[in-house]
mmCIF file with all atom_site columns, C-alpha atoms in Angstrom:
data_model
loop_
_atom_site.group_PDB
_atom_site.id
_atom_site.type_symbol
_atom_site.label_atom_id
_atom_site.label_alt_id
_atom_site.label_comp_id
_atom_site.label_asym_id
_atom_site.label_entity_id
_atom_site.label_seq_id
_atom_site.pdbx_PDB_ins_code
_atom_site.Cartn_x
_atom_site.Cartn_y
_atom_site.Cartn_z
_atom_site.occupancy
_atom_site.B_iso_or_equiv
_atom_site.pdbx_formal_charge
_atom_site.auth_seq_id
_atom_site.auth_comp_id
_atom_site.auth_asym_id
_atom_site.auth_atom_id
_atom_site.pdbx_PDB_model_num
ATOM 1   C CA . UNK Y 1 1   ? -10.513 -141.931 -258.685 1.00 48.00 ? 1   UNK Y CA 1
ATOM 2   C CA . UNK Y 1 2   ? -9.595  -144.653 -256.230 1.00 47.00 ? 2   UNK Y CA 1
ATOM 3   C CA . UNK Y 1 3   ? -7.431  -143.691 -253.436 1.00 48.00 ? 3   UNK Y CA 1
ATOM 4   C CA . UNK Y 1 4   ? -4.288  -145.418 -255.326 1.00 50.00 ? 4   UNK Y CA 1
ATOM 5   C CA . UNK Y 1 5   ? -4.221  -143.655 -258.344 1.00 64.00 ? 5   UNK Y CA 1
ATOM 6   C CA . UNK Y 1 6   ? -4.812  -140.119 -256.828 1.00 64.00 ? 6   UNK Y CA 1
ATOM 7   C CA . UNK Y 1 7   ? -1.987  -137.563 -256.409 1.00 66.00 ? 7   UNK Y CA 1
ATOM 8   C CA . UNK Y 1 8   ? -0.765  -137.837 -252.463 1.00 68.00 ? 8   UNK Y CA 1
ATOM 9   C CA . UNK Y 1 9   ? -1.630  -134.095 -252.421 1.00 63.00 ? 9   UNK Y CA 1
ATOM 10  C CA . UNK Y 1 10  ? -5.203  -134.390 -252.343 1.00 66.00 ? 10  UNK Y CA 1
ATOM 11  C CA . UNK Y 1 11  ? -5.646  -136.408 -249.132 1.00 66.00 ? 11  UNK Y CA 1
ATOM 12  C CA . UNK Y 1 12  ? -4.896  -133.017 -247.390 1.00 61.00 ? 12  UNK Y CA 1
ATOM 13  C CA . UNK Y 1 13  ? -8.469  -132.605 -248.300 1.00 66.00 ? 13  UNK Y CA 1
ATOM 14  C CA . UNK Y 1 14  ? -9.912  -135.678 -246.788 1.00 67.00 ? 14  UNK Y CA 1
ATOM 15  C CA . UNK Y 1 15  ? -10.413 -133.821 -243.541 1.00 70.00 ? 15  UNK Y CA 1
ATOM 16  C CA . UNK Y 1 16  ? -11.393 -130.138 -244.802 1.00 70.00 ? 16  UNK Y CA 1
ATOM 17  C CA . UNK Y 1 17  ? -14.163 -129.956 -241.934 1.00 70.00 ? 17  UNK Y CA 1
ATOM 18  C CA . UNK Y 1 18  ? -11.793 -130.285 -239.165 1.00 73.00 ? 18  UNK Y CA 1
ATOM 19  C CA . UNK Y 1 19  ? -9.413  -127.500 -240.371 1.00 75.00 ? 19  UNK Y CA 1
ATOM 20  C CA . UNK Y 1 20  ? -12.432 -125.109 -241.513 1.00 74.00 ? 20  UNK Y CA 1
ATOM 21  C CA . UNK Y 1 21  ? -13.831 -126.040 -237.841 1.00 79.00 ? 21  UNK Y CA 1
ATOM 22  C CA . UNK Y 1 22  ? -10.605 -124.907 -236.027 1.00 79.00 ? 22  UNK Y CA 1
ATOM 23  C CA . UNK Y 1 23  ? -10.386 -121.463 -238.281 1.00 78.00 ? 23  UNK Y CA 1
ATOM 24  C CA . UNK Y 1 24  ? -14.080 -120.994 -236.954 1.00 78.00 ? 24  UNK Y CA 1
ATOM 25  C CA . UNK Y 1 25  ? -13.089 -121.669 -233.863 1.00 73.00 ? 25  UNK Y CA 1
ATOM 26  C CA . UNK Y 1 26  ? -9.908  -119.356 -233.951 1.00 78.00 ? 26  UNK Y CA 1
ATOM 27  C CA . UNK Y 1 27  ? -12.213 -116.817 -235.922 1.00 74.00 ? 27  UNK Y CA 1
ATOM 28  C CA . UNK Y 1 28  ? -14.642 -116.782 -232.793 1.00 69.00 ? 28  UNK Y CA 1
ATOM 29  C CA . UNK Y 1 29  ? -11.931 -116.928 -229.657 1.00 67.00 ? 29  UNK Y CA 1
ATOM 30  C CA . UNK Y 1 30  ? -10.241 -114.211 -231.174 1.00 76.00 ? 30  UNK Y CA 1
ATOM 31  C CA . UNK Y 1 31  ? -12.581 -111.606 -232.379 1.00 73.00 ? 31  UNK Y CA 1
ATOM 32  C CA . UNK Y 1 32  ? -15.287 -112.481 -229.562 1.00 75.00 ? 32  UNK Y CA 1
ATOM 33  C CA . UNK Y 1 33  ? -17.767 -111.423 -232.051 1.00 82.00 ? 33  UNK Y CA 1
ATOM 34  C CA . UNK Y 1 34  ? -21.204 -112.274 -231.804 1.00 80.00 ? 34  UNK Y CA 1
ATOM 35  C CA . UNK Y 1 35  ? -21.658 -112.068 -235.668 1.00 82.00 ? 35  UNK Y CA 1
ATOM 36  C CA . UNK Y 1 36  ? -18.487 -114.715 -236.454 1.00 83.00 ? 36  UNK Y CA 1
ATOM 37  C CA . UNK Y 1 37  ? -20.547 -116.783 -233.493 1.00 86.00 ? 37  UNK Y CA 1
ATOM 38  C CA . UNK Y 1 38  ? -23.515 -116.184 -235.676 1.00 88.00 ? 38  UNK Y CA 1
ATOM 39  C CA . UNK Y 1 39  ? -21.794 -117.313 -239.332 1.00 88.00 ? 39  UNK Y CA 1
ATOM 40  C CA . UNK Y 1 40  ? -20.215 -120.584 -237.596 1.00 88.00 ? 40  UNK Y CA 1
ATOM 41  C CA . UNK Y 1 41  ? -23.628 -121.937 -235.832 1.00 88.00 ? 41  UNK Y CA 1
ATOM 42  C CA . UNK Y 1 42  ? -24.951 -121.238 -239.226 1.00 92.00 ? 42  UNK Y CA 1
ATOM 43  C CA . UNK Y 1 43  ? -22.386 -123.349 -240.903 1.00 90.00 ? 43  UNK Y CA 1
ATOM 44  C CA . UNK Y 1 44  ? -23.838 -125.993 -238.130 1.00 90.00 ? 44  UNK Y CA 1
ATOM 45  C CA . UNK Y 1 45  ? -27.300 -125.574 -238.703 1.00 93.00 ? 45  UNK Y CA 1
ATOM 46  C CA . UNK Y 1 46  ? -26.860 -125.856 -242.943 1.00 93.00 ? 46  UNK Y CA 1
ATOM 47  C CA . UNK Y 1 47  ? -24.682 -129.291 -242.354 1.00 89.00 ? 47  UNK Y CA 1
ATOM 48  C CA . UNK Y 1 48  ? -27.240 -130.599 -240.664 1.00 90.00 ? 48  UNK Y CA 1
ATOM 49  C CA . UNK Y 1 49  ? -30.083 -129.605 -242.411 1.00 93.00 ? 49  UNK Y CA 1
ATOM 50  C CA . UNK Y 1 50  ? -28.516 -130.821 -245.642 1.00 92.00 ? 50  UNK Y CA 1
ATOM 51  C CA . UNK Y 1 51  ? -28.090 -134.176 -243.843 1.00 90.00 ? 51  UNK Y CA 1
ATOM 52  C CA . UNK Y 1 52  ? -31.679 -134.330 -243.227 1.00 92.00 ? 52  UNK Y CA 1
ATOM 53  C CA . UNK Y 1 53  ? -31.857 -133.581 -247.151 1.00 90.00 ? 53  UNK Y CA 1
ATOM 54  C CA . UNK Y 1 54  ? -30.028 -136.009 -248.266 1.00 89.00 ? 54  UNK Y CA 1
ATOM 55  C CA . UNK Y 1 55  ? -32.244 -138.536 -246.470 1.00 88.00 ? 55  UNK Y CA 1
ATOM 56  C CA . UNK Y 1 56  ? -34.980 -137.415 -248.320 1.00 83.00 ? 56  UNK Y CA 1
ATOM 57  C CA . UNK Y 1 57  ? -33.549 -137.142 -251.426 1.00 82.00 ? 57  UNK Y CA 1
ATOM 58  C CA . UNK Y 1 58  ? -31.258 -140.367 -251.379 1.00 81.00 ? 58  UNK Y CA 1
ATOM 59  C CA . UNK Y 1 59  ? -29.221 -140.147 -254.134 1.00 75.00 ? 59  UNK Y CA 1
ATOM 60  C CA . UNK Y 1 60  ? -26.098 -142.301 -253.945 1.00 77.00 ? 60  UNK Y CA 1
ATOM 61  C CA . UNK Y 1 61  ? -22.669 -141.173 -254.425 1.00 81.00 ? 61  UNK Y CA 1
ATOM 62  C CA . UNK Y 1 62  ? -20.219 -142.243 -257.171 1.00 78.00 ? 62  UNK Y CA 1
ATOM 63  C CA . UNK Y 1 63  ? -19.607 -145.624 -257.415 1.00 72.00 ? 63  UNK Y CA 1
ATOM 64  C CA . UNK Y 1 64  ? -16.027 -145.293 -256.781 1.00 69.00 ? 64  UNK Y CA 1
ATOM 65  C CA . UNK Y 1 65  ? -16.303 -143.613 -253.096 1.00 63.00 ? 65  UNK Y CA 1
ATOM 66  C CA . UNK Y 1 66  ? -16.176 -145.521 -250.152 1.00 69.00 ? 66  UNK Y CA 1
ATOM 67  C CA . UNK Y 1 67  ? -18.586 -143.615 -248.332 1.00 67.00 ? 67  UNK Y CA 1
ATOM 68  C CA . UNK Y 1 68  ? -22.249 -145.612 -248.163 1.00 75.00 ? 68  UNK Y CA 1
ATOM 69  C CA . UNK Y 1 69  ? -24.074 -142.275 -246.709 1.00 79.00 ? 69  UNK Y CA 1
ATOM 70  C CA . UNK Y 1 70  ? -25.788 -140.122 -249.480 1.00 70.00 ? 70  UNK Y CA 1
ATOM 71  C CA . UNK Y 1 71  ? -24.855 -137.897 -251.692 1.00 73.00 ? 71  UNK Y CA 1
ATOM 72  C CA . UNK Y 1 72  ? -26.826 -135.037 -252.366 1.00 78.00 ? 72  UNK Y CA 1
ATOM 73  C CA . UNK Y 1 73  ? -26.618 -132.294 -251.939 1.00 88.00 ? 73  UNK Y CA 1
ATOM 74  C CA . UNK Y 1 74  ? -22.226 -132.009 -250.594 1.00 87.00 ? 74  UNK Y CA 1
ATOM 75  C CA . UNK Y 1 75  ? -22.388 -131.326 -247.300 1.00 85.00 ? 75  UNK Y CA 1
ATOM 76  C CA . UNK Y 1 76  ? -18.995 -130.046 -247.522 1.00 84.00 ? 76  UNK Y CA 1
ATOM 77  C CA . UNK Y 1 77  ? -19.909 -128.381 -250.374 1.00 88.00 ? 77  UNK Y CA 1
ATOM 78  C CA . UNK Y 1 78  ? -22.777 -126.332 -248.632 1.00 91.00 ? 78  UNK Y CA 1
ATOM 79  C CA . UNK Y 1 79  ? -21.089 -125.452 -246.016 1.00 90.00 ? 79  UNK Y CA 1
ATOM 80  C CA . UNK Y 1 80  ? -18.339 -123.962 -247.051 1.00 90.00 ? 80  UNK Y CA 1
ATOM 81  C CA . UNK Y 1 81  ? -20.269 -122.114 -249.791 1.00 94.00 ? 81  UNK Y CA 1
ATOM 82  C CA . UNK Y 1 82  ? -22.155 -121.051 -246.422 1.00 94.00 ? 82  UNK Y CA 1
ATOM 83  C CA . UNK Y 1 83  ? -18.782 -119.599 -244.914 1.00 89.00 ? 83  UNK Y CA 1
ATOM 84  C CA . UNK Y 1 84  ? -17.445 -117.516 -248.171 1.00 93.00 ? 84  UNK Y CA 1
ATOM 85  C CA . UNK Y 1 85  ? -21.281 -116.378 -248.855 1.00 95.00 ? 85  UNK Y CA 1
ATOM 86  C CA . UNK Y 1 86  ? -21.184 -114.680 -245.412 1.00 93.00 ? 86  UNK Y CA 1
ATOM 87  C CA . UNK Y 1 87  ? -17.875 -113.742 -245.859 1.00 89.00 ? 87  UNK Y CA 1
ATOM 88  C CA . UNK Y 1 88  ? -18.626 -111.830 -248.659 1.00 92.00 ? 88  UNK Y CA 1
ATOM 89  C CA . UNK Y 1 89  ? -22.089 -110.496 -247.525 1.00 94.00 ? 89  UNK Y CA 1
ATOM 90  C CA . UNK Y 1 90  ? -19.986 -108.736 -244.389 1.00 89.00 ? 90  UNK Y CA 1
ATOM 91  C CA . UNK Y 1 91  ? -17.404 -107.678 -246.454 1.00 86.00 ? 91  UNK Y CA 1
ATOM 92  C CA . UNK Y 1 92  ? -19.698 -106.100 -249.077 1.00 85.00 ? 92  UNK Y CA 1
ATOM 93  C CA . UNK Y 1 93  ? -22.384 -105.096 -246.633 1.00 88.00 ? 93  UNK Y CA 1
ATOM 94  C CA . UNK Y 1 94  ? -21.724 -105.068 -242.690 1.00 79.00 ? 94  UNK Y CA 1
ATOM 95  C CA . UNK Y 1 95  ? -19.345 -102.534 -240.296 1.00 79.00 ? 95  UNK Y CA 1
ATOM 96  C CA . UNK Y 1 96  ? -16.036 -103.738 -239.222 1.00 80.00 ? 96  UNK Y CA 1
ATOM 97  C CA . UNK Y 1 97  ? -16.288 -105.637 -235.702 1.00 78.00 ? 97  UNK Y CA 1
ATOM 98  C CA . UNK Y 1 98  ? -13.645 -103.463 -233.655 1.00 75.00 ? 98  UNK Y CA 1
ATOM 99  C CA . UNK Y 1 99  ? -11.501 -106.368 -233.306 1.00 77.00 ? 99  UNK Y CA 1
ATOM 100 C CA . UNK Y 1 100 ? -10.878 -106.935 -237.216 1.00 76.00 ? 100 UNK Y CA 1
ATOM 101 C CA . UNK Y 1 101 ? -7.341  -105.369 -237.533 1.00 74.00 ? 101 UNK Y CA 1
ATOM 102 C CA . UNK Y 1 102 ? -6.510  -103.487 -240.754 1.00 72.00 ? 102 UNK Y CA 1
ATOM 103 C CA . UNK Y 1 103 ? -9.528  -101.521 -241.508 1.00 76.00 ? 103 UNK Y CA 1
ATOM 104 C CA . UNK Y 1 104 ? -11.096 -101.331 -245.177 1.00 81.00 ? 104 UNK Y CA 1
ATOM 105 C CA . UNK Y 1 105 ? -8.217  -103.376 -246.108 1.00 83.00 ? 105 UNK Y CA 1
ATOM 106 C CA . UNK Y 1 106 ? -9.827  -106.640 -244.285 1.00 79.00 ? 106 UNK Y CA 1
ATOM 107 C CA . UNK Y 1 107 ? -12.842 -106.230 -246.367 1.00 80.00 ? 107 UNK Y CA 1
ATOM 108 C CA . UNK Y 1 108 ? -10.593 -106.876 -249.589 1.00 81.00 ? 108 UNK Y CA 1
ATOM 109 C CA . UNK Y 1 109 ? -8.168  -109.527 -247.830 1.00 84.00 ? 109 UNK Y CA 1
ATOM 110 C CA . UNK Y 1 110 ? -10.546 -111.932 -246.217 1.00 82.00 ? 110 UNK Y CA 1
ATOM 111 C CA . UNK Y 1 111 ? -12.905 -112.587 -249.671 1.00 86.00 ? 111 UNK Y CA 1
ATOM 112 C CA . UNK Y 1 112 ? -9.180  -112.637 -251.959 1.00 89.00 ? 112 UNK Y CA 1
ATOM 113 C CA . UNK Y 1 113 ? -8.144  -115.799 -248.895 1.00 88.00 ? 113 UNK Y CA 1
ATOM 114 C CA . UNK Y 1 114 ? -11.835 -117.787 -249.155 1.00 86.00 ? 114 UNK Y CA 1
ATOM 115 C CA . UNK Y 1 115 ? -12.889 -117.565 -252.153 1.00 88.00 ? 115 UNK Y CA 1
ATOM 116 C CA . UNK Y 1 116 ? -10.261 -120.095 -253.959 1.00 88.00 ? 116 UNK Y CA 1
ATOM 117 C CA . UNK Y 1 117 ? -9.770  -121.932 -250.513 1.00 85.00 ? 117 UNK Y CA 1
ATOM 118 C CA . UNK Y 1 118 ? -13.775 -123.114 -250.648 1.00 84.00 ? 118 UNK Y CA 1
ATOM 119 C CA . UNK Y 1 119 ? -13.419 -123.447 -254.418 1.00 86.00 ? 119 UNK Y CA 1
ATOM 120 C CA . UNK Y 1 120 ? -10.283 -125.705 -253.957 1.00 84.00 ? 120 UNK Y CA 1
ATOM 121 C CA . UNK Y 1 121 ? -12.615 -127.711 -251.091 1.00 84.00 ? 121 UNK Y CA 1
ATOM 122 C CA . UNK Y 1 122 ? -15.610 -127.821 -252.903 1.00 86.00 ? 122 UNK Y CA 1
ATOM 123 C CA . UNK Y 1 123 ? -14.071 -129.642 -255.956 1.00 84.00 ? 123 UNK Y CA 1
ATOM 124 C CA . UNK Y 1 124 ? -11.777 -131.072 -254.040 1.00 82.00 ? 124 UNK Y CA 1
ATOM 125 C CA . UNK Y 1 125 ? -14.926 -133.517 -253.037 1.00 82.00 ? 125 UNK Y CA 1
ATOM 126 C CA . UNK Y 1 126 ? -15.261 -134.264 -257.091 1.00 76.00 ? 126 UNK Y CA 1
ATOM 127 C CA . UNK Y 1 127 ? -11.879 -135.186 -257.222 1.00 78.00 ? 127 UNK Y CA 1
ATOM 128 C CA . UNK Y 1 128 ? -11.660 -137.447 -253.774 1.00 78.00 ? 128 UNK Y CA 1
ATOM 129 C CA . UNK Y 1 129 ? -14.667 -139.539 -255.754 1.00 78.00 ? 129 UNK Y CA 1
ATOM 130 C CA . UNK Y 1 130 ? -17.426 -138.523 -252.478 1.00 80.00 ? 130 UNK Y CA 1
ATOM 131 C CA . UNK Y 1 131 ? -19.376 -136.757 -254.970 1.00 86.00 ? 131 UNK Y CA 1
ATOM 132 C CA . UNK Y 1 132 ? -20.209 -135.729 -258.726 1.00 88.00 ? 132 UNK Y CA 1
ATOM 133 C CA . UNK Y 1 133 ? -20.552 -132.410 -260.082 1.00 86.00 ? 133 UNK Y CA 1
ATOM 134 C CA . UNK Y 1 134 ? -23.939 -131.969 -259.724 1.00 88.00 ? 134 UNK Y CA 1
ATOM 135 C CA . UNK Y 1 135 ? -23.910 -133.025 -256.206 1.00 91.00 ? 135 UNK Y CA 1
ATOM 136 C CA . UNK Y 1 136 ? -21.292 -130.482 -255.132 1.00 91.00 ? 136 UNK Y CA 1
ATOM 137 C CA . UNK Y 1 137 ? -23.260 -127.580 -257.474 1.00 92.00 ? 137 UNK Y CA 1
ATOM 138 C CA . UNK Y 1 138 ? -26.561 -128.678 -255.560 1.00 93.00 ? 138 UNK Y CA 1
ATOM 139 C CA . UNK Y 1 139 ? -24.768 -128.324 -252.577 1.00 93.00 ? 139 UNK Y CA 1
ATOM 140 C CA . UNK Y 1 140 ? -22.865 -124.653 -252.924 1.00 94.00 ? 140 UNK Y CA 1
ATOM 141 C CA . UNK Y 1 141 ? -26.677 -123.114 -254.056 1.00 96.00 ? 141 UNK Y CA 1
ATOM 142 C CA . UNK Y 1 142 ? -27.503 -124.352 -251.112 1.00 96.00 ? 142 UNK Y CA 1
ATOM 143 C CA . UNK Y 1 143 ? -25.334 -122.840 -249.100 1.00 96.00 ? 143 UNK Y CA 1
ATOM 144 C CA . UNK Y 1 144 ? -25.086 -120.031 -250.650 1.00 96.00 ? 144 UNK Y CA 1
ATOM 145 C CA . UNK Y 1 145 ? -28.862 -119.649 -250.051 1.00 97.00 ? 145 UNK Y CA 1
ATOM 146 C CA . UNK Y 1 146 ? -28.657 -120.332 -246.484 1.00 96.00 ? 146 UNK Y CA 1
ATOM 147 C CA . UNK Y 1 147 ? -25.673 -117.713 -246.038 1.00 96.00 ? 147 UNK Y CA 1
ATOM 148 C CA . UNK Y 1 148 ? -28.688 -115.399 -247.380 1.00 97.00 ? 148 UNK Y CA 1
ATOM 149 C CA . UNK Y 1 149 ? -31.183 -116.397 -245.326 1.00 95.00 ? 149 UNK Y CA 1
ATOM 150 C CA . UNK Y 1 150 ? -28.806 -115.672 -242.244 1.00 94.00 ? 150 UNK Y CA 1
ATOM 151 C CA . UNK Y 1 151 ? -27.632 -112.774 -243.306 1.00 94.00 ? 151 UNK Y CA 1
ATOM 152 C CA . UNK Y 1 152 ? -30.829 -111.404 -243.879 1.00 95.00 ? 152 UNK Y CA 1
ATOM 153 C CA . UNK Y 1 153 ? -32.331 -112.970 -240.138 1.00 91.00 ? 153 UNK Y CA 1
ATOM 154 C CA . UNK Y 1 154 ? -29.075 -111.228 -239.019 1.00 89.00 ? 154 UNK Y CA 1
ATOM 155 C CA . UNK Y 1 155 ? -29.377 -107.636 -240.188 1.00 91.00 ? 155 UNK Y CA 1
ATOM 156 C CA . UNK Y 1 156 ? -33.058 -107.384 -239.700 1.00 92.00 ? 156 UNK Y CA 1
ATOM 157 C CA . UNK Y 1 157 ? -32.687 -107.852 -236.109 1.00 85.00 ? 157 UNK Y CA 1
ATOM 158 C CA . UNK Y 1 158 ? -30.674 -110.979 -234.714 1.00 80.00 ? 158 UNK Y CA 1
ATOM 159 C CA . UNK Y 1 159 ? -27.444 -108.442 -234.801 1.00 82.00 ? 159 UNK Y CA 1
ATOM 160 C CA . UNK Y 1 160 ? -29.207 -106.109 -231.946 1.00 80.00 ? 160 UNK Y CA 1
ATOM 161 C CA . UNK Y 1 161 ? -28.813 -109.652 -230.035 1.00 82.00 ? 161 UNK Y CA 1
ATOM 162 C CA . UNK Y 1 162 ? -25.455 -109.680 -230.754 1.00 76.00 ? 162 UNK Y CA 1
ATOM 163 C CA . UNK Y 1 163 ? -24.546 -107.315 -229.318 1.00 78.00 ? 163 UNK Y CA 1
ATOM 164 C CA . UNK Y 1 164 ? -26.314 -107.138 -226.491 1.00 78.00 ? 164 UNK Y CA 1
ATOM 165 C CA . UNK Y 1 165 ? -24.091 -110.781 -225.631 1.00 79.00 ? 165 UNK Y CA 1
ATOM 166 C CA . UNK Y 1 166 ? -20.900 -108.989 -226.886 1.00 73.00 ? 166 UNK Y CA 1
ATOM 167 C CA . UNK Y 1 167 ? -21.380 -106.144 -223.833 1.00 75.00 ? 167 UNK Y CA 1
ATOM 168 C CA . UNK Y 1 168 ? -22.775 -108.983 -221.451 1.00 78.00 ? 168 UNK Y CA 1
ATOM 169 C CA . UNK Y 1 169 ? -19.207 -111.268 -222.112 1.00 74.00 ? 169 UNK Y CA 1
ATOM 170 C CA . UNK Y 1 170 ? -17.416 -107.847 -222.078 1.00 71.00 ? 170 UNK Y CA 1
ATOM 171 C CA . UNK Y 1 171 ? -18.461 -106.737 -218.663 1.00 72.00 ? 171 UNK Y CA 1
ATOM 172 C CA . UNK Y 1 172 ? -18.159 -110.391 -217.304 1.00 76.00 ? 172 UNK Y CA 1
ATOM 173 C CA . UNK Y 1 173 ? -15.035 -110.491 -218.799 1.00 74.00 ? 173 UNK Y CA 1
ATOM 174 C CA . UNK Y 1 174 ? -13.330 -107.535 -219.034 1.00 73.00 ? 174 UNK Y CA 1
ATOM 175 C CA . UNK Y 1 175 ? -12.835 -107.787 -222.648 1.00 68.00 ? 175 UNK Y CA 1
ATOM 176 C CA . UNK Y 1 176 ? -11.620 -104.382 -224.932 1.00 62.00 ? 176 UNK Y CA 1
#
C-alpha cells in the first residue's frame, strides 16, 4: 500500500519504536526496577540480534516499501512481541515490584493494555508495506522466544542481581 492510498491514521505507526522507547523509559524512571531495566535492555539486545539475522538471512521486503534494509524477520515485530511476552511472563509468574500501584489488579491491567497495542504494531508493519505476513510471524516467534530465554536467565539467578542494584541506587539515592 503506497503511502498515498493509505488511511492518514496509520502513519501514527511509522514511528512505533520511539513511543514504545519512551514508555520503557517512563516504565524504568518510575518504578526504578531492576527487572523493567532487565525487560527493556532485552528489547535492545533482540533488535539487534534480529538485525544481525536479517543479514544472514537477506530476504527483501515487499516491493512496495521504501525501505532497502531487509526484511526478515520484523524487527518491530520481535520486539514488541519481546515486551508483551515479558509482560505476561511477570504478570503470570513474578511478585509485584513494590512500586507497581494497584496490587493483583496490575497483573490483569497491564496484559488487557499490551496485548492489542503490540498486535495493532505488529500488523501495523503489514499494512505500512515494510513487511509481509510471514516476515512479521517470523519475527513475533522470535521474540516471543527471546522474552523466554530472559525470563528464564532472569528467574534462575540474574533477579538476585537485581536487586542487589535496586538497594545499591536506593541507598545512593534515597529512594522508598
Amino acid at each position: 500500500m503506497s503511502s498515498h492510498s493509505r488511511p492518514r491514521w496509520l502513519s501514527v505507526f511509522e514511528r512505533t519504536n520511539l513511543v514504545v522507547i519512551g514508555l520503557a523509559a517512563v516504565a524504568v524512571l518510575w518504578t526504578r526496577s531492576a527487572g523493567v531495566a532487565y525487560v527493556s535492555a532485552g528489547a535492545v539486545a533482540c533488535s539487534l540480534s534480529v538485525k544481525v539475522l536479517k543479514r544472514g538471512i537477506r530476504q527483501p521486503r515487499p516491493a512496495l516499501g521504501k525501505k532497502k534494509t531487509y526484511g526478515m524477520p520484523s524487527t518491530h515485530s520481535a520486539s514488541i512481541a519481546h515486551f508483551v511476552s515479558s509482560v505476561l511472563l511477570a504478570s503470570l509468574y513474578l511478585p509485584l515490584h513494590p512500586s507497581v500501584p494497584g496490587g493483583d489488579t496490575a497483573r490483569v491491567v497491564a496484559p488487557i493494555l499490551v496485548l492489542p497495542l503490540a498486535g495493532t504494531i505488529a500488523v501495523s508493519r503489514v499494512w505500512l508495506g515494510h513487511h509481509t505476513w510471514t516476515q512479521v510471524a517470523a519475527g513475533c516467534a522470535y521474540g516471543v522466544g527471546w522474552a523466554c530465554l530472559c525470563f528464564t536467565l532472569w528467574t534462575r539467578g540474574l533477579n538476585e542481581y537485581g536487586r542487589t542494584i535496586e538497594q545499591f541506587f536506593d541507598e545512593l539515592f534515597g529512594w522508598r
